[in-house]
Amino acid sequence: MPRRRKIEIKVSELECYETLVAELSKRTEFANFDAESLRVWAYESYEQELKGVDKALRNFDRWLAAHRNEPYLTNIQGERLLCKQDLAKALGIARPTLDRWLKSKWLMDCRDHSRTEDNIYYYSATAIKSALEEYILKEGNSN
């Protein structure tokens, strides 16, 4: 989910400053306003940067290797499924960080929809790993 950054511009820096002041002066609610205090705000959407992805990927590889002999859930394709709690542990990140990452465009499609009966969201280990590797390649992330 894209985040929003607030951009503020002083109206006095715009070419239309005199026109705006003249127009606002005609309105009763702006009868005694300070023209220098006028501001224009706009919001810019941007995608949040995922920090520490390379470290999380190393943690994930180690976790998968250490837990390879344990029983685990799989989807129809035979890929290992992880709940949010296990995924956060495997990546070595906090749950709130994982929640932000899962909302990003990079990990949005990693949720596995084949298991819905127990009301727990599961994520494919293969999809998570490939999405994080793709992020590192495209973003040049070396945090």
C-alpha positions as protocol buffer text, in pm:
chain_id: "A"
residue {
  index: 1
  type: MET
  ca { x: 0 y: 0 z: 0 }
}
residue {
  index: 2
  type: PRO
  ca { x: 153 y: 332 z: -99 }
}
residue {
  index: 3
  type: ARG
  ca { x: 228 y: 582 z: 171 }
}
residue {
  index: 4
  type: ARG
  ca { x: 170 y: 956 z: 140 }
}
residue {
  index: 5
  type: ARG
  ca { x: 419 y: 1235 z: 187 }
}
residue {
  index: 6
  type: LYS
  ca { x: 290 y: 1586 z: 257 }
}
residue {
  index: 7
  type: ILE
  ca { x: 430 y: 1867 z: 41 }
}
residue {
  index: 8
  type: GLU
  ca { x: 380 y: 2225 z: 159 }
}
residue {
  index: 9
  type: ILE
  ca { x: 428 y: 2536 z: -54 }
}
residue {
  index: 10
  type: LYS
  ca { x: 405 y: 2897 z: 61 }
}
residue {
  index: 11
  type: VAL
  ca { x: 147 y: 3074 z: -155 }
}
residue {
  index: 12
  type: SER
  ca { x: 371 y: 3383 z: -158 }
}
residue {
  index: 13
  type: GLU
  ca { x: 618 y: 3182 z: -372 }
}
residue {
  index: 14
  type: LEU
  ca { x: 362 y: 3124 z: -647 }
}
residue {
  index: 15
  type: GLU
  ca { x: 306 y: 3348 z: -949 }
}
residue {
  index: 16
  type: CYS
  ca { x: -67 y: 3359 z: -876 }
}
residue {
  index: 17
  type: TYR
  ca { x: -11 y: 3498 z: -524 }
}
residue {
  index: 18
  type: GLU
  ca { x: -166 y: 3840 z: -591 }
}
residue {
  index: 19
  type: THR
  ca { x: -468 y: 3686 z: -760 }
}
residue {
  index: 20
  type: LEU
  ca { x: -527 y: 3446 z: -470 }
}
residue {
  index: 21
  type: VAL
  ca { x: -495 y: 3721 z: -208 }
}
residue {
  index: 22
  type: ALA
  ca { x: -734 y: 3944 z: -404 }
}
residue {
  index: 23
  type: GLU
  ca { x: -987 y: 3660 z: -441 }
}
residue {
  index: 24
  type: LEU
  ca { x: -968 y: 3560 z: -73 }
}
residue {
  index: 25
  type: SER
  ca { x: -996 y: 3922 z: 44 }
}
residue {
  index: 26
  type: LYS
  ca { x: -1343 y: 3935 z: -113 }
}
residue {
  index: 27
  type: ARG
  ca { x: -1468 y: 3660 z: 121 }
}
residue {
  index: 28
  type: THR
  ca { x: -1593 y: 3760 z: 464 }
}
residue {
  index: 29
  type: GLU
  ca { x: -1421 y: 3474 z: 649 }
}
residue {
  index: 30
  type: PHE
  ca { x: -1084 y: 3602 z: 522 }
}
residue {
  index: 31
  type: ALA
  ca { x: -1144 y: 3971 z: 598 }
}
residue {
  index: 32
  type: ASN
  ca { x: -856 y: 4003 z: 847 }
}
residue {
  index: 33
  type: PHE
  ca { x: -629 y: 3719 z: 739 }
}
residue {
  index: 34
  type: ASP
  ca { x: -250 y: 3729 z: 719 }
}
residue {
  index: 35
  type: ALA
  ca { x: -165 y: 3675 z: 353 }
}
residue {
  index: 36
  type: GLU
  ca { x: 187 y: 3555 z: 441 }
}
residue {
  index: 37
  type: SER
  ca { x: 40 y: 3261 z: 633 }
}
residue {
  index: 38
  type: LEU
  ca { x: -125 y: 3110 z: 324 }
}
residue {
  index: 39
  type: ARG
  ca { x: -1 y: 2761 z: 236 }
}
residue {
  index: 40
  type: VAL
  ca { x: -92 y: 2500 z: -23 }
}
residue {
  index: 41
  type: TRP
  ca { x: -63 y: 2132 z: 65 }
}
residue {
  index: 42
  type: ALA
  ca { x: -42 y: 1837 z: -166 }
}
residue {
  index: 43
  type: TYR
  ca { x: 15 y: 1470 z: -97 }
}
residue {
  index: 44
  type: GLU
  ca { x: 258 y: 1259 z: -295 }
}
residue {
  index: 45
  type: SER
  ca { x: 221 y: 881 z: -296 }
}
residue {
  index: 46
  type: TYR
  ca { x: 535 y: 673 z: -263 }
}
residue {
  index: 47
  type: GLU
  ca { x: 620 y: 312 z: -197 }
}
residue {
  index: 48
  type: GLN
  ca { x: 783 y: 246 z: 137 }
}
residue {
  index: 49
  type: GLU
  ca { x: 1140 y: 119 z: 125 }
}
residue {
  index: 50
  type: LEU
  ca { x: 1195 y: -221 z: 282 }
}
residue {
  index: 51
  type: LYS
  ca { x: 1497 y: -196 z: 510 }
}
residue {
  index: 52
  type: GLY
  ca { x: 1726 y: -484 z: 601 }
}
residue {
  index: 53
  type: VAL
  ca { x: 1600 y: -716 z: 328 }
}
residue {
  index: 54
  type: ASP
  ca { x: 1937 y: -882 z: 263 }
}
residue {
  index: 55
  type: LYS
  ca { x: 1977 y: -964 z: 633 }
}
residue {
  index: 56
  type: ALA
  ca { x: 1618 y: -1092 z: 653 }
}
residue {
  index: 57
  type: LEU
  ca { x: 1681 y: -1312 z: 349 }
}
residue {
  index: 58
  type: ARG
  ca { x: 1993 y: -1462 z: 512 }
}
residue {
  index: 59
  type: ASN
  ca { x: 1792 y: -1524 z: 831 }
}
residue {
  index: 60
  type: PHE
  ca { x: 1517 y: -1686 z: 624 }
}
residue {
  index: 61
  type: ASP
  ca { x: 1759 y: -1921 z: 448 }
}
residue {
  index: 62
  type: ARG
  ca { x: 1912 y: -2022 z: 784 }
}
residue {
  index: 63
  type: TRP
  ca { x: 1570 y: -2073 z: 941 }
}
residue {
  index: 64
  type: LEU
  ca { x: 1449 y: -2288 z: 651 }
}
residue {
  index: 65
  type: ALA
  ca { x: 1765 y: -2501 z: 668 }
}
residue {
  index: 66
  type: ALA
  ca { x: 1738 y: -2542 z: 1046 }
}
residue {
  index: 67
  type: HIS
  ca { x: 1369 y: -2640 z: 1028 }
}
residue {
  index: 68
  type: ARG
  ca { x: 1378 y: -2853 z: 712 }
}
residue {
  index: 69
  type: ASN
  ca { x: 1314 y: -3183 z: 895 }
}
residue {
  index: 70
  type: GLU
  ca { x: 1021 y: -3055 z: 1099 }
}
residue {
  index: 71
  type: PRO
  ca { x: 665 y: -3126 z: 983 }
}
residue {
  index: 72
  type: TYR
  ca { x: 506 y: -2827 z: 811 }
}
residue {
  index: 73
  type: LEU
  ca { x: 199 y: -2723 z: 612 }
}
residue {
  index: 74
  type: THR
  ca { x: 215 y: -2723 z: 233 }
}
residue {
  index: 75
  type: ASN
  ca { x: -3 y: -2589 z: -42 }
}
residue {
  index: 76
  type: ILE
  ca { x: -120 y: -2782 z: -348 }
}
residue {
  index: 77
  type: GLN
  ca { x: 215 y: -2724 z: -521 }
}
residue {
  index: 78
  type: GLY
  ca { x: 403 y: -2868 z: -223 }
}
residue {
  index: 79
  type: GLU
  ca { x: 549 y: -2532 z: -115 }
}
residue {
  index: 80
  type: ARG
  ca { x: 606 y: -2473 z: 255 }
}
residue {
  index: 81
  type: LEU
  ca { x: 348 y: -2242 z: 417 }
}
residue {
  index: 82
  type: LEU
  ca { x: 419 y: -2013 z: 710 }
}
residue {
  index: 83
  type: CYS
  ca { x: 181 y: -1816 z: 930 }
}
residue {
  index: 84
  type: LYS
  ca { x: 271 y: -1455 z: 1015 }
}
residue {
  index: 85
  type: GLN
  ca { x: 422 y: -1550 z: 1351 }
}
residue {
  index: 86
  type: ASP
  ca { x: 654 y: -1811 z: 1199 }
}
residue {
  index: 87
  type: LEU
  ca { x: 737 y: -1589 z: 903 }
}
residue {
  index: 88
  type: ALA
  ca { x: 841 y: -1302 z: 1133 }
}
residue {
  index: 89
  type: LYS
  ca { x: 1064 y: -1540 z: 1331 }
}
residue {
  index: 90
  type: ALA
  ca { x: 1213 y: -1686 z: 1015 }
}
residue {
  index: 91
  type: LEU
  ca { x: 1296 y: -1342 z: 872 }
}
residue {
  index: 92
  type: GLY
  ca { x: 1422 y: -1213 z: 1206 }
}
residue {
  index: 93
  type: ILE
  ca { x: 1190 y: -911 z: 1203 }
}
residue {
  index: 94
  type: ALA
  ca { x: 913 y: -785 z: 1431 }
}
residue {
  index: 95
  type: ARG
  ca { x: 547 y: -851 z: 1350 }
}
residue {
  index: 96
  type: PRO
  ca { x: 466 y: -482 z: 1285 }
}
residue {
  index: 97
  type: THR
  ca { x: 756 y: -471 z: 1038 }
}
residue {
  index: 98
  type: LEU
  ca { x: 630 y: -788 z: 872 }
}
residue {
  index: 99
  type: ASP
  ca { x: 280 y: -638 z: 846 }
}
residue {
  index: 100
  type: ARG
  ca { x: 422 y: -329 z: 671 }
}
residue {
  index: 101
  type: TRP
  ca { x: 626 y: -546 z: 437 }
}
residue {
  index: 102
  type: LEU
  ca { x: 327 y: -765 z: 352 }
}
residue {
  index: 103
  type: LYS
  ca { x: 129 y: -453 z: 252 }
}
residue {
  index: 104
  type: SER
  ca { x: 404 y: -338 z: 18 }
}
residue {
  index: 105
  type: LYS
  ca { x: 381 y: -406 z: -354 }
}
residue {
  index: 106
  type: TRP
  ca { x: 671 y: -649 z: -323 }
}
residue {
  index: 107
  type: LEU
  ca { x: 509 y: -903 z: -90 }
}
residue {
  index: 108
  type: MET
  ca { x: 143 y: -833 z: -160 }
}
residue {
  index: 109
  type: ASP
  ca { x: 100 y: -1147 z: -376 }
}
residue {
  index: 110
  type: CYS
  ca { x: 281 y: -1393 z: -146 }
}
residue {
  index: 111
  type: ARG
  ca { x: -28 y: -1488 z: 51 }
}
residue {
  index: 112
  type: ASP
  ca { x: -145 y: -1841 z: -21 }
}
residue {
  index: 113
  type: HIS
  ca { x: -521 y: -1870 z: -67 }
}
residue {
  index: 114
  type: SER
  ca { x: -540 y: -2251 z: -73 }
}
residue {
  index: 115
  type: ARG
  ca { x: -589 y: -2281 z: 307 }
}
residue {
  index: 116
  type: THR
  ca { x: -881 y: -2076 z: 433 }
}
residue {
  index: 117
  type: GLU
  ca { x: -1065 y: -2305 z: 674 }
}
residue {
  index: 118
  type: ASP
  ca { x: -879 y: -2204 z: 992 }
}
residue {
  index: 119
  type: ASN
  ca { x: -892 y: -1821 z: 946 }
}
residue {
  index: 120
  type: ILE
  ca { x: -512 y: -1791 z: 956 }
}
residue {
  index: 121
  type: TYR
  ca { x: -326 y: -1630 z: 668 }
}
residue {
  index: 122
  type: TYR
  ca { x: -45 y: -1841 z: 530 }
}
residue {
  index: 123
  type: TYR
  ca { x: 241 y: -1731 z: 308 }
}
residue {
  index: 124
  type: SER
  ca { x: 443 y: -1941 z: 67 }
}
residue {
  index: 125
  type: ALA
  ca { x: 809 y: -1965 z: 166 }
}
residue {
  index: 126
  type: THR
  ca { x: 902 y: -1992 z: -203 }
}
residue {
  index: 127
  type: ALA
  ca { x: 703 y: -1681 z: -297 }
}
residue {
  index: 128
  type: ILE
  ca { x: 846 y: -1479 z: -5 }
}
residue {
  index: 129
  type: LYS
  ca { x: 1202 y: -1579 z: -90 }
}
residue {
  index: 130
  type: SER
  ca { x: 1169 y: -1499 z: -461 }
}
residue {
  index: 131
  type: ALA
  ca { x: 993 y: -1166 z: -389 }
}
residue {
  index: 132
  type: LEU
  ca { x: 1270 y: -1056 z: -149 }
}
residue {
  index: 133
  type: GLU
  ca { x: 1539 y: -1163 z: -396 }
}
residue {
  index: 134
  type: GLU
  ca { x: 1362 y: -964 z: -669 }
}
residue {
  index: 135
  type: TYR
  ca { x: 1344 y: -661 z: -438 }
}
residue {
  index: 136
  type: ILE
  ca { x: 1718 y: -677 z: -373 }
}
residue {
  index: 137
  type: LEU
  ca { x: 1790 y: -702 z: -747 }
}
residue {
  index: 138
  type: LYS
  ca { x: 1556 y: -419 z: -854 }
}
residue {
  index: 139
  type: GLU
  ca { x: 1615 y: -181 z: -566 }
}
residue {
  index: 140
  type: GLY
  ca { x: 1985 y: -245 z: -517 }
}
residue {
  index: 141
  type: ASN
  ca { x: 1910 y: -274 z: -146 }
}
residue {
  index: 142
  type: SER
  ca { x: 2220 y: -332 z: 66 }
}
residue {
  index: 143
  type: ASN
  ca { x: 2088 y: -242 z: 411 }
}
